[in-house]
Short mmCIF file of N, CA, C and O in Angstrom, two decimals:
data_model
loop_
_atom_site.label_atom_id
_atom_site.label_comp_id
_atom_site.label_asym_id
_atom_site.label_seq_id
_atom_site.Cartn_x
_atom_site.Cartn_y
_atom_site.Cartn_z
N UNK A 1 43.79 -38.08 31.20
CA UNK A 1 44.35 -36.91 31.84
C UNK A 1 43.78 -35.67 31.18
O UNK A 1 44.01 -35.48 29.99
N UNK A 2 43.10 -34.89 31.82
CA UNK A 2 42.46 -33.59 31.32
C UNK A 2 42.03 -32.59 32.46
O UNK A 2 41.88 -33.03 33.60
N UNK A 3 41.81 -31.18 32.15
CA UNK A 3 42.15 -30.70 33.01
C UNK A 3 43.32 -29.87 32.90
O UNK A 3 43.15 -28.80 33.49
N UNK A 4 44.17 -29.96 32.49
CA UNK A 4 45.77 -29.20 32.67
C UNK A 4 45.19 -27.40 32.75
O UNK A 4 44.48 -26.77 31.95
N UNK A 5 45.67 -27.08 33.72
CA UNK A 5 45.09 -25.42 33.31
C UNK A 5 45.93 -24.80 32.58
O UNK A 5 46.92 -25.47 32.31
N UNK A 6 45.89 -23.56 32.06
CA UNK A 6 46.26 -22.65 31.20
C UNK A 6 46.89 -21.68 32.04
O UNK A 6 46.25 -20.91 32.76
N UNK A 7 48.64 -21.71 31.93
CA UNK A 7 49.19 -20.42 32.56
C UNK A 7 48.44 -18.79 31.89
O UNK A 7 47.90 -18.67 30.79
N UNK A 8 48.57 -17.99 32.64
CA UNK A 8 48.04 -16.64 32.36
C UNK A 8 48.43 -16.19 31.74
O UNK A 8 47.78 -15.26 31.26
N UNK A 9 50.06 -16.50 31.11
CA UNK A 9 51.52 -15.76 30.01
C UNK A 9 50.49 -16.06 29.09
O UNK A 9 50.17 -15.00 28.56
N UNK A 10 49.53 -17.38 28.46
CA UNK A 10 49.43 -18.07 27.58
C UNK A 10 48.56 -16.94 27.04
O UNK A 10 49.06 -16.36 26.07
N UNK A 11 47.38 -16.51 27.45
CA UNK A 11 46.23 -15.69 27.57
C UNK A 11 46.61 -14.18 27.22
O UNK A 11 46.00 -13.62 26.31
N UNK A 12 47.66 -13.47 27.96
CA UNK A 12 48.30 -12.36 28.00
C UNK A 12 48.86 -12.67 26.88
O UNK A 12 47.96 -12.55 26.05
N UNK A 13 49.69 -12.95 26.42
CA UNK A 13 50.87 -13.64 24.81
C UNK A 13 49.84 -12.82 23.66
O UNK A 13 49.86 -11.81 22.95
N UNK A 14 48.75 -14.22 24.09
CA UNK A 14 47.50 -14.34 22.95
C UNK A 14 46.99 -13.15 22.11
O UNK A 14 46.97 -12.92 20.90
N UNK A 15 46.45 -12.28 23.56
CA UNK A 15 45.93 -10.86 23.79
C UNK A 15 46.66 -9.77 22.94
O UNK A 15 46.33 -9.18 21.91
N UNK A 16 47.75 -9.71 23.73
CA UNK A 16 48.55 -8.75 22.91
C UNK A 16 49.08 -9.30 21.36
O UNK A 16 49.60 -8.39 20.71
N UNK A 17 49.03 -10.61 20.66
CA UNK A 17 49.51 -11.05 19.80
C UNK A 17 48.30 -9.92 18.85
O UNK A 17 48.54 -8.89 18.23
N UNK A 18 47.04 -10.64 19.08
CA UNK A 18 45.93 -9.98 18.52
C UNK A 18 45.69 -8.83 18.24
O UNK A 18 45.54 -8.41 17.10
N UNK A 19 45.60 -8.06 19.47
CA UNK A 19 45.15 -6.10 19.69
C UNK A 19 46.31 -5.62 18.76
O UNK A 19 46.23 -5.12 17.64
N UNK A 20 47.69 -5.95 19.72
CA UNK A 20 48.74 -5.05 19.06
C UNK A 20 49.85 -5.53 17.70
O UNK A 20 50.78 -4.95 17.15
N UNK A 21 49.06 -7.19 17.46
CA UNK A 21 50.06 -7.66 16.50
C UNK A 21 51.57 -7.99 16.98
O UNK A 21 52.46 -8.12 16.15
N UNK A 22 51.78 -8.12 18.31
CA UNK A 22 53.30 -8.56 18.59
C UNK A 22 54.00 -9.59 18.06
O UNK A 22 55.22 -9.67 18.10
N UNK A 23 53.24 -10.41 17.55
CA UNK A 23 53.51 -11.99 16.82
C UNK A 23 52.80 -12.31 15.68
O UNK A 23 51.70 -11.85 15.37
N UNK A 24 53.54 -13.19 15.01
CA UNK A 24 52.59 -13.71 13.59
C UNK A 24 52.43 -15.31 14.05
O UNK A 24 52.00 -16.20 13.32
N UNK A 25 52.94 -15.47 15.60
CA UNK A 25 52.56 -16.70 16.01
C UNK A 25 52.94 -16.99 17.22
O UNK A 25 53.83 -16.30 17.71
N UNK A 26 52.29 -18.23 18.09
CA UNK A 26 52.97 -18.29 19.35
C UNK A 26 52.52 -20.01 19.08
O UNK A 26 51.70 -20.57 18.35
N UNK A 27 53.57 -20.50 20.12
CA UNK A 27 53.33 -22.10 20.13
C UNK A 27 53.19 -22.31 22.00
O UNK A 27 53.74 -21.54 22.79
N UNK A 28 52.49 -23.28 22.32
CA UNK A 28 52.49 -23.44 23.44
C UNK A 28 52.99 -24.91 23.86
O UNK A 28 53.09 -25.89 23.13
N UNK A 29 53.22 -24.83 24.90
CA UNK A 29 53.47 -26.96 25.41
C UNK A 29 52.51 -26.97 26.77
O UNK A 29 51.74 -26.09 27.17
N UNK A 30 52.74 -27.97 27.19
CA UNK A 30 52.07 -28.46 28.61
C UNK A 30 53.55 -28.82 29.11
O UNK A 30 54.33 -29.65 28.65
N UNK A 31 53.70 -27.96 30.17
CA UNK A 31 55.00 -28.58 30.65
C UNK A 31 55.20 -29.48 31.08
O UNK A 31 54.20 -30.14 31.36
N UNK A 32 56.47 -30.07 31.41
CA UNK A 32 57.48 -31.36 31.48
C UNK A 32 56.27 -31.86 32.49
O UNK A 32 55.44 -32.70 32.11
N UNK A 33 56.23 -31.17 34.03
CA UNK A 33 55.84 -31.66 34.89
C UNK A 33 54.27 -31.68 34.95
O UNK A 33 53.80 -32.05 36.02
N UNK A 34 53.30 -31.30 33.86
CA UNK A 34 51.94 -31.50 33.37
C UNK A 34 51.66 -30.82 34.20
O UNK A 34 50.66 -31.32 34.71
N UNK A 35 51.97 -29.81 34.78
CA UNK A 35 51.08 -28.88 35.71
C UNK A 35 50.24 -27.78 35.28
O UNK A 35 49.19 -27.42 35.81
N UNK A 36 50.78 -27.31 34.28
CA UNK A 36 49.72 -26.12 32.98
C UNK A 36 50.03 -26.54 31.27
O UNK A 36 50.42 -27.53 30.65
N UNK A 37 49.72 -25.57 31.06
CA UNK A 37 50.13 -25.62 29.63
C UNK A 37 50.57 -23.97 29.43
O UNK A 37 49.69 -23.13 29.61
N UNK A 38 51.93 -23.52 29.07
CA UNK A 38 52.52 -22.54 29.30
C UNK A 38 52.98 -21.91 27.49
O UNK A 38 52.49 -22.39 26.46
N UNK A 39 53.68 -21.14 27.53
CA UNK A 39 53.78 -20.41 26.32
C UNK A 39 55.31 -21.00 26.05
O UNK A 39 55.97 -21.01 27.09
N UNK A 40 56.00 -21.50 24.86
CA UNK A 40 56.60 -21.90 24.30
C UNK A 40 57.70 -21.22 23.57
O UNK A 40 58.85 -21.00 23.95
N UNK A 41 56.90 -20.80 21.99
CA UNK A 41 57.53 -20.27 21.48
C UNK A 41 56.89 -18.96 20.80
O UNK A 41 55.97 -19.16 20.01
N UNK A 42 57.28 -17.73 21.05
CA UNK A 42 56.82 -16.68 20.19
C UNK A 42 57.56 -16.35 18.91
O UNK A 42 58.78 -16.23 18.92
N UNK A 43 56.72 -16.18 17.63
CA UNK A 43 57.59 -15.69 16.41
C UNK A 43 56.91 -14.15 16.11
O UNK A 43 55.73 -13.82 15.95
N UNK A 44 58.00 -13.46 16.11
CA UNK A 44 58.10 -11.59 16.46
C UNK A 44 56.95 -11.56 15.02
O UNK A 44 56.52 -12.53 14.41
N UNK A 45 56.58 -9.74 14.71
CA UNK A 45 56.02 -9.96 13.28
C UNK A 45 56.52 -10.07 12.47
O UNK A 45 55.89 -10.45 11.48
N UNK A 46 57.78 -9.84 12.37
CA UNK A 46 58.07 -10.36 11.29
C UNK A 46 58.27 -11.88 10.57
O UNK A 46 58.44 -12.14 9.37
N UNK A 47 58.18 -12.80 11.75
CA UNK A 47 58.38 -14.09 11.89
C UNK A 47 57.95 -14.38 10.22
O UNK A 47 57.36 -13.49 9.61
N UNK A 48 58.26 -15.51 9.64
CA UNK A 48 57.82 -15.92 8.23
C UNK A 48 57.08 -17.50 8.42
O UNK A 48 57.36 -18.07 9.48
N UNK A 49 56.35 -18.09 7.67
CA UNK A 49 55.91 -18.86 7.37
C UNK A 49 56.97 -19.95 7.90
O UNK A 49 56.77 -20.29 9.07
N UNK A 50 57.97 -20.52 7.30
CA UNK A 50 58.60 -21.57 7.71
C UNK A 50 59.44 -21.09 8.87
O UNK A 50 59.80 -22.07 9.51
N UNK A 51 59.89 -19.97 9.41
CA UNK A 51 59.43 -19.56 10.83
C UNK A 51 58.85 -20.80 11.97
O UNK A 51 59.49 -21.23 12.93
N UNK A 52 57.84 -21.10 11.65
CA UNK A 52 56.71 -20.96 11.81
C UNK A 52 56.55 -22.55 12.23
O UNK A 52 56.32 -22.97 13.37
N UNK A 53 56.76 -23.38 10.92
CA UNK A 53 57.20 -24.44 10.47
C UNK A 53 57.82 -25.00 11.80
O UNK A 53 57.41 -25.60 12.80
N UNK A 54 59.55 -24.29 11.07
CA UNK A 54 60.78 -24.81 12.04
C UNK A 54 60.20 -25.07 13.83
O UNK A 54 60.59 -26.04 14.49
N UNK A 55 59.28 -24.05 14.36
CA UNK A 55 59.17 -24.21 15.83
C UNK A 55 57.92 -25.35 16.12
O UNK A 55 57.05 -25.25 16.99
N UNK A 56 58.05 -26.25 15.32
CA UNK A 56 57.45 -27.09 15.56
C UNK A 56 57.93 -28.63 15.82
O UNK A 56 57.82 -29.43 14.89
N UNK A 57 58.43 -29.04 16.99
CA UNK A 57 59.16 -29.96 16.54
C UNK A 57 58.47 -31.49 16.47
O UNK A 57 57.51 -31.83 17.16
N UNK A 58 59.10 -32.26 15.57
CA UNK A 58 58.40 -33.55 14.77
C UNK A 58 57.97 -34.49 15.80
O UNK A 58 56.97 -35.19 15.69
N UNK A 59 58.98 -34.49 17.07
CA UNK A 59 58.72 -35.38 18.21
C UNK A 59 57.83 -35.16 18.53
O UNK A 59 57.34 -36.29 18.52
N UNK A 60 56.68 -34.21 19.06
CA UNK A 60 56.44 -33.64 19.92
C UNK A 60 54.83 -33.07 19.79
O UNK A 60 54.40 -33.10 18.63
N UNK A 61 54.07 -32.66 20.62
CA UNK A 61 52.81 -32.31 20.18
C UNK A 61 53.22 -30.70 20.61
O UNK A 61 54.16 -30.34 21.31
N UNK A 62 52.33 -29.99 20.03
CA UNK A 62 51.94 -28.60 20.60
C UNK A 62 51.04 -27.81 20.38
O UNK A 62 50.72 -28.07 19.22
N UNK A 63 50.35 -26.92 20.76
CA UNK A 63 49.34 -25.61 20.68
C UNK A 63 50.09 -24.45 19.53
O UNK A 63 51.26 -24.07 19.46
N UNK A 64 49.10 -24.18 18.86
CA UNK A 64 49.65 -23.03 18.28
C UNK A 64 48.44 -22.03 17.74
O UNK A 64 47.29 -22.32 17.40
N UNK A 65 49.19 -20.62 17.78
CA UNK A 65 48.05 -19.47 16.86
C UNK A 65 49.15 -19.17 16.12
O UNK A 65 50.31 -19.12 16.52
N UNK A 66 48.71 -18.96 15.00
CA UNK A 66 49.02 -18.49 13.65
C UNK A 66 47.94 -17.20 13.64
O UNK A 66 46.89 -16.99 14.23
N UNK A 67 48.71 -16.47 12.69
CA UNK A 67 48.05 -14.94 12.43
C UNK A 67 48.35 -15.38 10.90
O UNK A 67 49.48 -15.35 10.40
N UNK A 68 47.00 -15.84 10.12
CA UNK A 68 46.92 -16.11 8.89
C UNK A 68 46.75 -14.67 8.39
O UNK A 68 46.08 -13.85 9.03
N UNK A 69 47.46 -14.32 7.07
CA UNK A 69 47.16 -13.46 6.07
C UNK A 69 46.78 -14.20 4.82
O UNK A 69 47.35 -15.26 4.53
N UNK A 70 45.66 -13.59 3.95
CA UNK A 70 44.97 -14.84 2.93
C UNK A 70 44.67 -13.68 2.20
O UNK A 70 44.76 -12.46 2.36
N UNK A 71 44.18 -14.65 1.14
CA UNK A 71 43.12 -13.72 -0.34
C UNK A 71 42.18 -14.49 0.17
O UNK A 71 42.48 -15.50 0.80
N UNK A 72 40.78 -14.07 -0.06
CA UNK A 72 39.58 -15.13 0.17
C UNK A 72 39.42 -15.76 -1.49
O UNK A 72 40.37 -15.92 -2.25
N UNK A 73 38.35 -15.99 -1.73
CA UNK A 73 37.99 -17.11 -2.68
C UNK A 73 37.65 -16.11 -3.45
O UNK A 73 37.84 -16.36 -4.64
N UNK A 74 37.16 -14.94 -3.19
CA UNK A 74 36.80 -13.31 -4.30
C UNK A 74 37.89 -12.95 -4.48
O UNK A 74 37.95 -12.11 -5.37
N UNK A 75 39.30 -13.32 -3.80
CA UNK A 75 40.58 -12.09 -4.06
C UNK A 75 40.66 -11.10 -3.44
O UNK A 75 41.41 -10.19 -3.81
N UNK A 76 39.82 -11.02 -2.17
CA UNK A 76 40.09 -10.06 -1.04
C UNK A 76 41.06 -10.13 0.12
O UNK A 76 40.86 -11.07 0.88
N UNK A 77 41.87 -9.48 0.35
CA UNK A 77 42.93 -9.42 1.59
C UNK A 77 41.89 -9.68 2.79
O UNK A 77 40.87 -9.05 3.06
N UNK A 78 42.66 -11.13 3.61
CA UNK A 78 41.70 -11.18 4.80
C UNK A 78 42.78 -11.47 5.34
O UNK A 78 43.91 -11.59 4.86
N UNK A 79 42.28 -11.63 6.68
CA UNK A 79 43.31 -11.85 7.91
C UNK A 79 42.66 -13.17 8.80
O UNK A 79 41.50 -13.48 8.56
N UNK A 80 43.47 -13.97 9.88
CA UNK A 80 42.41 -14.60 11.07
C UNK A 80 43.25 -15.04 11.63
O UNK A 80 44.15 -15.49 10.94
N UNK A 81 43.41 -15.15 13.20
CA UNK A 81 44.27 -16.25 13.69
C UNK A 81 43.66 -17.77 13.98
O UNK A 81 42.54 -17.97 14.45
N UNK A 82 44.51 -18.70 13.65
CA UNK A 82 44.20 -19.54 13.62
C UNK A 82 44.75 -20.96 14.84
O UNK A 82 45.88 -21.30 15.19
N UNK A 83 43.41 -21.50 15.22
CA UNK A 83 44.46 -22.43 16.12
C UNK A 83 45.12 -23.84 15.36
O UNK A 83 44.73 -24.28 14.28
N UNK A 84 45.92 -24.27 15.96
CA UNK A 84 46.52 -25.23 15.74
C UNK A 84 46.81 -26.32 16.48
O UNK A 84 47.65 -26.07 17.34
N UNK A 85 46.29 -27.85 16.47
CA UNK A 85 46.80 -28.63 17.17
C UNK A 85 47.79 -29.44 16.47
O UNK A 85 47.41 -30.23 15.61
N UNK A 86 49.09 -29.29 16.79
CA UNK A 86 49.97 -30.17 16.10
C UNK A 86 50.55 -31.14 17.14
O UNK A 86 50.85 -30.65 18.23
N UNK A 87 50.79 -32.71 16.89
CA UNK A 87 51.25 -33.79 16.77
C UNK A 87 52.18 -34.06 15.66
O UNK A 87 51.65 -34.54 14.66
N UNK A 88 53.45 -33.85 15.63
CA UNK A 88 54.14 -33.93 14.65
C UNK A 88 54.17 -35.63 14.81
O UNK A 88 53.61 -36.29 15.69
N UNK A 89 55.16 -36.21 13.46
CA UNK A 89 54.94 -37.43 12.73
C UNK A 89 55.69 -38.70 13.74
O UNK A 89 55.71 -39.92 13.53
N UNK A 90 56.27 -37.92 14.86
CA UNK A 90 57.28 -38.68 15.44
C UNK A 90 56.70 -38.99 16.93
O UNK A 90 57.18 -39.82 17.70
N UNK A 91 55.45 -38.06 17.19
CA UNK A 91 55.01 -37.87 18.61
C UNK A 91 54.72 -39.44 19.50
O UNK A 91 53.97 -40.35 19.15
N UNK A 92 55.32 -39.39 20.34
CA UNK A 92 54.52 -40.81 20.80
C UNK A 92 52.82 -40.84 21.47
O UNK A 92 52.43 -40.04 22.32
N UNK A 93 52.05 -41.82 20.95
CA UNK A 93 50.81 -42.13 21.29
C UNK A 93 50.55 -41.15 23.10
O UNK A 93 49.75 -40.22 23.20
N UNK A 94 51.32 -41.59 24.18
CA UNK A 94 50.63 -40.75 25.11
C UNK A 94 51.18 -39.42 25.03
O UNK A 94 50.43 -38.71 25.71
N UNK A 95 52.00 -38.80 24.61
CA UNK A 95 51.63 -37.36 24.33
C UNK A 95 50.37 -36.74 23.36
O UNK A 95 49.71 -35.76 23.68
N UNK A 96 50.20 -37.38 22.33
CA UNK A 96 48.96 -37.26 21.44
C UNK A 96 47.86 -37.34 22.52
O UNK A 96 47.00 -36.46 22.57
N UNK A 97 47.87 -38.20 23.24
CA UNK A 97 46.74 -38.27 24.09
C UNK A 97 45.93 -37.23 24.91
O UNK A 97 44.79 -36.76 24.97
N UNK A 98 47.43 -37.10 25.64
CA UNK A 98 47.36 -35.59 26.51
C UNK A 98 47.02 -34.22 25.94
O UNK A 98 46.30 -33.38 26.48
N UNK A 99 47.67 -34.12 24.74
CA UNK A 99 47.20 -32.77 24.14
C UNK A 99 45.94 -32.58 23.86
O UNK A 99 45.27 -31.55 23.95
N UNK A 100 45.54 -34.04 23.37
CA UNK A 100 44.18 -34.10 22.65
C UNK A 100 43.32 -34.04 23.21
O UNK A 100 42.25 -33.69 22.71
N UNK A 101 43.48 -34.39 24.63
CA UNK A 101 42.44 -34.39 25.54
C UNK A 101 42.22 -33.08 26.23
O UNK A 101 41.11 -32.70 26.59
N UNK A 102 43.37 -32.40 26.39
CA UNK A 102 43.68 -30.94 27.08
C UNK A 102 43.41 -29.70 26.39
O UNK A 102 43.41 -28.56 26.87
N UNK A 103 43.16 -30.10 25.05
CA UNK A 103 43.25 -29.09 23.85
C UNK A 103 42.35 -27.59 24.18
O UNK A 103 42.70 -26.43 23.97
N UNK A 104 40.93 -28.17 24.82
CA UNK A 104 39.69 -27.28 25.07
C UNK A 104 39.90 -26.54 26.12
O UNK A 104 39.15 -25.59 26.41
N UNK A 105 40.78 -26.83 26.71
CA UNK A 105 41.50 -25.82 27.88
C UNK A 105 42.14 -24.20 27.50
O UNK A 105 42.16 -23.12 28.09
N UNK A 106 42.61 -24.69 26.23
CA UNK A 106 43.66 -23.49 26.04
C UNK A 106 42.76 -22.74 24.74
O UNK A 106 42.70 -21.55 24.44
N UNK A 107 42.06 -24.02 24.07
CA UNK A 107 41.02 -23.24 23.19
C UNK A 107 40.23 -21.85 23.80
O UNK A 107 40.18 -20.66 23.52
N UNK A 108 39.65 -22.76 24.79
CA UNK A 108 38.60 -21.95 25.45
C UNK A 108 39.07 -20.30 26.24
O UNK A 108 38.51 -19.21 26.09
N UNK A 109 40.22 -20.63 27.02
CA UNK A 109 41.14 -19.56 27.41
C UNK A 109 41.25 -18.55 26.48
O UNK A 109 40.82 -17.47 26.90
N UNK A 110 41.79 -18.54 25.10
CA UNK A 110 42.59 -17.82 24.44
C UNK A 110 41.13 -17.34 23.81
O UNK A 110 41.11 -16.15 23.51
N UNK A 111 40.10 -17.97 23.60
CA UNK A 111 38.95 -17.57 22.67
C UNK A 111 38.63 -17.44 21.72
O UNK A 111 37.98 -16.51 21.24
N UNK A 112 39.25 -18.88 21.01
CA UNK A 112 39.22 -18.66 19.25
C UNK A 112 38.99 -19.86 18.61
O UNK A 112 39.61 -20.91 18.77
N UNK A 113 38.21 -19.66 17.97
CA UNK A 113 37.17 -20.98 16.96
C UNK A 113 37.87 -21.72 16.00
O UNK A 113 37.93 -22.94 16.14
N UNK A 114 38.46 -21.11 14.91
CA UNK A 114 38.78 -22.00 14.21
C UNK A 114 39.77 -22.36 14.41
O UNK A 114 40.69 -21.69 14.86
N UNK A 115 39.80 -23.82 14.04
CA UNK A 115 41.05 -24.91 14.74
C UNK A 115 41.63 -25.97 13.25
O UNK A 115 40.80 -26.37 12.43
N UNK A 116 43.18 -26.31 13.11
CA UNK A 116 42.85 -27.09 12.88
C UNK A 116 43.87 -27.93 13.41
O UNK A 116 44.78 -27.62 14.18
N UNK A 117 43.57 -29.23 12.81
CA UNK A 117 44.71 -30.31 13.48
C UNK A 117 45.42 -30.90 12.43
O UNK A 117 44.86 -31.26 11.39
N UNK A 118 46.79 -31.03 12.66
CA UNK A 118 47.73 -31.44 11.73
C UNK A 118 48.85 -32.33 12.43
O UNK A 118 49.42 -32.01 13.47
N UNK A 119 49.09 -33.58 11.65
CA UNK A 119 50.18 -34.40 12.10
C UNK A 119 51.25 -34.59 10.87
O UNK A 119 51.85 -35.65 10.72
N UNK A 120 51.42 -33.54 10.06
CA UNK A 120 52.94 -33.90 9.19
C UNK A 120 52.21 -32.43 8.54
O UNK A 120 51.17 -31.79 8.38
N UNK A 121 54.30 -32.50 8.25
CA UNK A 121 54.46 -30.83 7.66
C UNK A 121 53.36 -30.68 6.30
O UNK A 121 53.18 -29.66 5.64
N UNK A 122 52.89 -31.63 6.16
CA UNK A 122 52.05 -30.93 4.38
C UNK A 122 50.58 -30.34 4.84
O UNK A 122 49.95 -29.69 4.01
N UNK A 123 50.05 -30.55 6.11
CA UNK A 123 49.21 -29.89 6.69
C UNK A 123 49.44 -28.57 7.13
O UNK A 123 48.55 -27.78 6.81
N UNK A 124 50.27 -28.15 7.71
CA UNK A 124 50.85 -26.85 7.97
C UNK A 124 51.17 -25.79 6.67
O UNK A 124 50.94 -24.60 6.44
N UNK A 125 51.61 -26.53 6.19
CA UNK A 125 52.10 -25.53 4.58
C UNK A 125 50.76 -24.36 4.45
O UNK A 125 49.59 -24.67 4.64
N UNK A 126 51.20 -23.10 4.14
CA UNK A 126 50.41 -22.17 3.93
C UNK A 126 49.53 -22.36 3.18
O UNK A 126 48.34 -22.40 3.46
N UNK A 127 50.32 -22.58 1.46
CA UNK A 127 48.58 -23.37 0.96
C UNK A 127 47.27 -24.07 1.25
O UNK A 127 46.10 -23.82 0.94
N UNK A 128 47.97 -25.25 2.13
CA UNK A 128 47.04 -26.27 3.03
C UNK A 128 45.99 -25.07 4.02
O UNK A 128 44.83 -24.98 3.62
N UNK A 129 46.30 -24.38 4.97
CA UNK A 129 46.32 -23.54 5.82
C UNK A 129 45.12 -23.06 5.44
O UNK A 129 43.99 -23.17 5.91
N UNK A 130 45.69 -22.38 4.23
CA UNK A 130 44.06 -21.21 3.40
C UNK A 130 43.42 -22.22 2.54
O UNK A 130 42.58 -21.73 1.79
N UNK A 131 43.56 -23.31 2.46
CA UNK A 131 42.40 -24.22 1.40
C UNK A 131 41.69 -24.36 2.85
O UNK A 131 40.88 -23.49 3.16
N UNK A 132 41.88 -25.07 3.47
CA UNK A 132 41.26 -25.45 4.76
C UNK A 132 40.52 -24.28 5.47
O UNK A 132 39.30 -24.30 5.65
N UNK A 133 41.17 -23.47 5.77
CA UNK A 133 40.35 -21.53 5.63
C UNK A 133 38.84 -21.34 4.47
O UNK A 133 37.62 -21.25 4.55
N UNK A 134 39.24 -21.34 4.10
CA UNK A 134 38.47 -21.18 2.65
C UNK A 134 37.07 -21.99 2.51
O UNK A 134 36.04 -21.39 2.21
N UNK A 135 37.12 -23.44 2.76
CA UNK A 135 35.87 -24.09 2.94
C UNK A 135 34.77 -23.64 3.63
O UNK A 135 33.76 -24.34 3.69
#
């Protein structure tokens, strides 16, 4: 199954997350009835790290941008949003499937390179986040 298109909220969300900073994150799903893949959950700016975490739930797969704030490897303040494919630890095999296969849909839409993929909370953890950044 691939193919799922990308609602326009998802794109618009994205946009303004970026330009104007409205979010320090947004999560997306493919809805119930697999007809798009739509916008989920937004965390405001002030949203926090386990924020962040919490809207992820363990059952379940989902899309996400993160608006990383980092030191680089010199100790310079950097910034990036980051994508996210999460499969939490509980997901069943054909949802993993579907996301995984659908993923380049919403990549490609939203327009952003670095990705990563995580299936349990120790991947997500901010540390993890910017080591994985950092390489």
């Amino acid at each position: 199954m691939t193919g799922i298109p990308v609602d326009n909220e998802c794109v618009s969300s994205f946009t303004s997350m970026k330009m104007q900073r409205t979010n320090k994150f947004i999560t997306f799903k493919i809805a119930d009835d697999q007809s798009a893949i739509v916008t989920d959950v937004m965390g405001g700016p002030d949203a926090t790290h386990e924020d962040f975490i919490n809207a992820l739930p363990m059952n379940e797969a989902r899309y996400a941008v993160y608006h990383l704030n980092y030191e680089t490897k010199d100790g310079l303040p950097a910034s990036k949003h980051i994508f996210i494919i999460w499969t939490g630890p509980s997901t069943k095999l054909r949802n993993r499937v579907i996301y995984t296969a659908s993923k380049e849909a919403i990549k490609n839409a939203i327009e952003i390179e670095r990705e990563i993929q995580a299936t349990d909370i120790d991947a997500i953890q901010y540390e993890s986040i910017v080591a994985t950044i950092r390489r």
